[in-house]
mmCIF file of C-alpha atoms in Angstrom:
data_model
loop_
_atom_site.group_PDB
_atom_site.id
_atom_site.type_symbol
_atom_site.label_atom_id
_atom_site.label_comp_id
_atom_site.label_asym_id
_atom_site.label_seq_id
_atom_site.Cartn_x
_atom_site.Cartn_y
_atom_site.Cartn_z
ATOM 1 C CA UNK E 30 -36.532 -27.007 71.146
ATOM 2 C CA UNK E 31 -34.362 -30.143 71.078
ATOM 3 C CA UNK E 32 -36.717 -32.001 73.414
ATOM 4 C CA UNK E 33 -39.595 -31.167 71.040
ATOM 5 C CA UNK E 34 -37.520 -32.387 68.117
ATOM 6 C CA UNK E 35 -36.931 -35.662 69.948
ATOM 7 C CA UNK E 36 -40.618 -35.947 70.816
ATOM 8 C CA UNK E 37 -39.882 -35.874 74.550
ATOM 9 C CA UNK E 38 -41.504 -32.647 75.657
ATOM 10 C CA UNK E 39 -44.476 -32.536 77.927
ATOM 11 C CA UNK E 40 -44.873 -28.975 79.264
ATOM 12 C CA UNK E 41 -45.784 -30.077 82.802
ATOM 13 C CA UNK E 42 -42.902 -32.543 82.987
ATOM 14 C CA UNK E 43 -40.531 -29.907 81.633
ATOM 15 C CA UNK E 44 -41.628 -27.322 84.216
ATOM 16 C CA UNK E 45 -41.278 -29.945 86.936
ATOM 17 C CA UNK E 46 -37.739 -30.750 85.755
ATOM 18 C CA UNK E 47 -36.780 -27.068 85.810
ATOM 19 C CA UNK E 48 -37.942 -26.811 89.424
ATOM 20 C CA UNK E 49 -36.364 -30.108 90.462
ATOM 21 C CA UNK E 50 -33.016 -29.152 88.922
ATOM 22 C CA UNK E 51 -33.321 -25.622 90.355
ATOM 23 C CA UNK E 52 -32.625 -24.031 87.008
ATOM 24 C CA UNK E 53 -32.486 -20.273 87.224
ATOM 25 C CA UNK E 54 -33.200 -17.633 84.634
ATOM 26 C CA UNK E 55 -29.524 -17.803 83.761
ATOM 27 C CA UNK E 56 -28.985 -21.133 82.010
ATOM 28 C CA UNK E 57 -25.415 -22.341 81.760
ATOM 29 C CA UNK E 58 -24.140 -25.231 79.640
ATOM 30 C CA UNK E 59 -23.889 -27.498 82.669
ATOM 31 C CA UNK E 60 -27.601 -26.854 83.323
ATOM 32 C CA UNK E 61 -28.383 -28.196 79.863
ATOM 33 C CA UNK E 62 -26.266 -31.283 80.543
ATOM 34 C CA UNK E 63 -28.276 -32.010 83.693
ATOM 35 C CA UNK E 64 -31.526 -31.369 81.817
ATOM 36 C CA UNK E 65 -30.521 -33.777 79.026
ATOM 37 C CA UNK E 66 -29.572 -36.391 81.627
ATOM 38 C CA UNK E 67 -32.910 -35.879 83.410
ATOM 39 C CA UNK E 68 -34.816 -36.630 80.197
ATOM 40 C CA UNK E 69 -32.566 -39.521 79.194
ATOM 41 C CA UNK E 70 -31.310 -37.821 76.035
ATOM 42 C CA UNK E 71 -28.138 -39.380 74.664
ATOM 43 C CA UNK E 72 -25.681 -36.573 74.234
ATOM 44 C CA UNK E 73 -22.063 -35.560 74.451
ATOM 45 C CA UNK E 74 -21.218 -32.366 76.356
ATOM 46 C CA UNK E 75 -17.920 -30.778 75.375
ATOM 47 C CA UNK E 76 -16.588 -27.630 76.981
ATOM 48 C CA UNK E 77 -13.316 -25.728 77.029
ATOM 49 C CA UNK E 78 -13.726 -24.866 80.721
ATOM 50 C CA UNK E 79 -14.736 -27.195 83.554
ATOM 51 C CA UNK E 80 -16.487 -24.633 85.706
ATOM 52 C CA UNK E 81 -16.972 -20.910 85.477
ATOM 53 C CA UNK E 82 -14.473 -18.870 83.497
ATOM 54 C CA UNK E 83 -13.626 -15.952 85.808
ATOM 55 C CA UNK E 84 -12.735 -13.936 82.724
ATOM 56 C CA UNK E 85 -16.458 -13.231 82.247
ATOM 57 C CA UNK E 86 -16.951 -11.711 85.713
ATOM 58 C CA UNK E 87 -16.846 -8.120 84.461
ATOM 59 C CA UNK E 88 -18.870 -8.718 81.304
ATOM 60 C CA UNK E 89 -22.197 -6.906 81.519
ATOM 61 C CA UNK E 90 -24.144 -10.063 80.646
ATOM 62 C CA UNK E 91 -22.831 -11.877 83.745
ATOM 63 C CA UNK E 92 -21.905 -9.089 86.176
ATOM 64 C CA UNK E 93 -25.142 -8.814 88.178
ATOM 65 C CA UNK E 94 -25.352 -12.442 89.367
ATOM 66 C CA UNK E 95 -21.827 -13.692 88.718
ATOM 67 C CA UNK E 96 -20.844 -14.566 92.303
ATOM 68 C CA UNK E 97 -24.057 -16.473 93.017
ATOM 69 C CA UNK E 98 -23.981 -18.248 89.677
ATOM 70 C CA UNK E 99 -20.287 -19.052 89.966
ATOM 71 C CA UNK E 100 -20.864 -21.035 93.161
ATOM 72 C CA UNK E 101 -23.935 -22.837 91.772
ATOM 73 C CA UNK E 102 -22.331 -23.697 88.430
ATOM 74 C CA UNK E 103 -19.031 -24.858 89.918
ATOM 75 C CA UNK E 104 -20.967 -27.145 92.299
ATOM 76 C CA UNK E 105 -22.810 -28.679 89.336
ATOM 77 C CA UNK E 106 -19.519 -29.381 87.562
ATOM 78 C CA UNK E 107 -18.038 -30.868 90.756
ATOM 79 C CA UNK E 108 -21.063 -33.173 91.240
ATOM 80 C CA UNK E 109 -21.473 -34.112 87.572
ATOM 81 C CA UNK E 110 -19.710 -37.479 87.667
ATOM 82 C CA UNK E 111 -21.607 -38.594 90.793
ATOM 83 C CA UNK E 112 -24.870 -37.556 89.101
ATOM 84 C CA UNK E 113 -23.944 -39.466 85.926
ATOM 85 C CA UNK E 114 -23.745 -36.258 83.899
ATOM 86 C CA UNK E 115 -20.975 -36.754 81.344
ATOM 87 C CA UNK E 116 -18.753 -33.729 80.828
ATOM 88 C CA UNK E 117 -15.688 -33.653 78.586
ATOM 89 C CA UNK E 118 -13.064 -30.943 78.570
ATOM 90 C CA UNK E 119 -12.351 -30.717 74.869
ATOM 91 C CA UNK E 120 -12.967 -28.670 71.778
ATOM 92 C CA UNK E 121 -15.228 -29.701 68.947
ATOM 93 C CA UNK E 122 -14.048 -28.907 65.440
ATOM 94 C CA UNK E 123 -16.230 -27.707 62.600
ATOM 95 C CA UNK E 124 -15.520 -31.050 60.910
ATOM 96 C CA UNK E 125 -16.747 -32.923 64.025
ATOM 97 C CA UNK E 126 -19.986 -30.953 63.944
ATOM 98 C CA UNK E 127 -20.435 -31.460 60.195
ATOM 99 C CA UNK E 128 -19.991 -35.224 60.568
ATOM 100 C CA UNK E 129 -22.491 -35.291 63.428
ATOM 101 C CA UNK E 130 -25.059 -33.279 61.456
ATOM 102 C CA UNK E 131 -24.520 -35.485 58.378
ATOM 103 C CA UNK E 132 -25.745 -38.443 60.470
ATOM 104 C CA UNK E 133 -29.083 -36.683 60.981
ATOM 105 C CA UNK E 134 -28.335 -35.490 64.511
ATOM 106 C CA UNK E 135 -28.487 -31.971 65.942
ATOM 107 C CA UNK E 136 -26.095 -29.984 68.107
ATOM 108 C CA UNK E 137 -26.686 -27.312 70.719
ATOM 109 C CA UNK E 138 -23.904 -24.745 70.613
ATOM 110 C CA UNK E 139 -23.100 -21.848 72.916
ATOM 111 C CA UNK E 140 -22.170 -18.863 70.793
ATOM 112 C CA UNK E 141 -21.451 -15.184 71.192
ATOM 113 C CA UNK E 142 -24.613 -13.628 69.815
ATOM 114 C CA UNK E 143 -22.682 -10.395 69.357
ATOM 115 C CA UNK E 144 -20.949 -11.890 66.333
ATOM 116 C CA UNK E 145 -23.625 -14.353 65.232
ATOM 117 C CA UNK E 146 -25.585 -13.369 62.151
ATOM 118 C CA UNK E 147 -28.208 -14.722 59.791
ATOM 119 C CA UNK E 148 -27.842 -14.459 56.033
ATOM 120 C CA UNK E 149 -31.592 -14.991 55.497
ATOM 121 C CA UNK E 150 -32.888 -12.120 57.632
ATOM 122 C CA UNK E 151 -33.569 -8.794 55.982
ATOM 123 C CA UNK E 152 -30.937 -6.098 56.456
ATOM 124 C CA UNK E 153 -32.658 -4.116 59.252
ATOM 125 C CA UNK E 154 -33.046 -7.191 61.446
ATOM 126 C CA UNK E 155 -30.127 -9.229 60.181
ATOM 127 C CA UNK E 156 -28.090 -8.751 63.334
ATOM 128 C CA UNK E 157 -30.957 -8.290 65.790
ATOM 129 C CA UNK E 158 -33.074 -11.329 65.046
ATOM 130 C CA UNK E 159 -31.479 -13.045 68.021
ATOM 131 C CA UNK E 160 -32.877 -10.769 70.716
ATOM 132 C CA UNK E 161 -35.935 -12.288 72.392
ATOM 133 C CA UNK E 162 -39.190 -10.471 71.695
ATOM 134 C CA UNK E 163 -39.458 -7.240 73.659
ATOM 135 C CA UNK E 164 -35.737 -6.997 74.360
ATOM 136 C CA UNK E 165 -33.286 -4.491 72.975
ATOM 137 C CA UNK E 166 -30.843 -5.548 70.323
ATOM 138 C CA UNK E 167 -27.756 -6.572 72.260
ATOM 139 C CA UNK E 168 -25.806 -7.494 69.168
ATOM 140 C CA UNK E 169 -23.854 -4.258 68.963
ATOM 141 C CA UNK E 170 -22.262 -4.453 72.405
ATOM 142 C CA UNK E 171 -18.574 -5.424 72.493
ATOM 143 C CA UNK E 172 -19.191 -7.637 75.525
ATOM 144 C CA UNK E 173 -19.691 -11.360 75.243
ATOM 145 C CA UNK E 174 -23.371 -12.343 75.020
ATOM 146 C CA UNK E 175 -23.758 -16.088 75.530
ATOM 147 C CA UNK E 176 -26.626 -17.624 73.577
ATOM 148 C CA UNK E 177 -27.561 -21.209 72.691
ATOM 149 C CA UNK E 178 -28.537 -22.156 69.158
ATOM 150 C CA UNK E 179 -29.495 -25.513 67.649
ATOM 151 C CA UNK E 180 -27.496 -26.595 64.601
ATOM 152 C CA UNK E 181 -29.626 -28.687 62.259
ATOM 153 C CA UNK E 182 -27.631 -29.133 59.094
ATOM 154 C CA UNK E 183 -25.163 -27.639 56.681
ATOM 155 C CA UNK E 184 -24.589 -27.188 52.981
ATOM 156 C CA UNK E 185 -21.172 -28.501 52.035
ATOM 157 C CA UNK E 186 -21.178 -26.651 48.681
ATOM 158 C CA UNK E 187 -21.855 -23.202 50.151
ATOM 159 C CA UNK E 188 -20.264 -23.801 53.541
ATOM 160 C CA UNK E 189 -23.403 -22.591 55.321
ATOM 161 C CA UNK E 190 -24.786 -23.946 58.556
ATOM 162 C CA UNK E 191 -28.536 -24.170 59.179
ATOM 163 C CA UNK E 192 -29.636 -23.419 62.710
ATOM 164 C CA UNK E 193 -32.578 -22.437 64.863
ATOM 165 C CA UNK E 194 -32.610 -19.767 67.505
ATOM 166 C CA UNK E 195 -34.665 -21.047 70.469
ATOM 167 C CA UNK E 196 -35.926 -17.511 71.087
ATOM 168 C CA UNK E 197 -38.027 -17.951 67.935
ATOM 169 C CA UNK E 198 -39.951 -21.102 67.062
ATOM 170 C CA UNK E 199 -40.838 -19.908 63.556
ATOM 171 C CA UNK E 200 -37.419 -19.184 62.092
ATOM 172 C CA UNK E 201 -34.606 -21.139 60.519
ATOM 173 C CA UNK E 202 -31.414 -19.215 59.920
ATOM 174 C CA UNK E 203 -28.223 -19.916 58.093
ATOM 175 C CA UNK E 204 -24.764 -18.438 58.064
ATOM 176 C CA UNK E 205 -21.241 -19.307 57.085
ATOM 177 C CA UNK E 206 -18.917 -20.867 59.628
ATOM 178 C CA UNK E 207 -17.143 -18.071 61.387
ATOM 179 C CA UNK E 208 -15.853 -16.739 64.655
ATOM 180 C CA UNK E 209 -19.297 -17.333 66.177
ATOM 181 C CA UNK E 210 -18.711 -21.097 66.373
ATOM 182 C CA UNK E 211 -19.158 -21.913 70.027
ATOM 183 C CA UNK E 212 -17.213 -22.415 73.179
ATOM 184 C CA UNK E 213 -19.330 -25.372 74.260
ATOM 185 C CA UNK E 214 -21.325 -27.908 72.318
ATOM 186 C CA UNK E 215 -23.772 -30.714 72.911
ATOM 187 C CA UNK E 216 -24.083 -33.297 70.218
ATOM 188 C CA UNK E 217 -27.528 -34.824 70.524
ATOM 189 C CA UNK E 218 -28.446 -38.218 69.098
ATOM 190 C CA UNK E 219 -31.621 -38.390 67.027
ATOM 191 C CA UNK E 220 -34.298 -40.900 68.041
#
């Protein structure tokens, strides 16, 4: 979605990059940092944890492939500097994100989809519009459900953030700032 926004997406090149970077079905934030680096996208990757947080090992979302993914992801973090992938251990405030968005840039944020909501969706789908087509609504589970969204703007008067869910190309959502604000963020420079 962000690569399309930046006008840098060629489907064949994208598929080739996924294979070259050995990206799995489980995409972690560090995978996105390598992908951005591969395509030459100026960005800033901020994360609270350099590596895999073992606290997620027993969460249903991660449980099945945790050990394999833990090794792969920790290796990517360890090799990041040598691969010229910039990673910062820091938090990003709501004010930081608002200032970035006000400059016409976008941000990719990792959120817990279990607490994310959309104030534009109708009531029956309000909390389930984040499940990819054909999947069950995972929004009611108490477990953490990591999901990336693209922040595109905000309304200072109402305090609402405008974002897109990459699972749907045809939908813009908005919600107030809340506990869903992410654990990791990429601030992406516009062309």
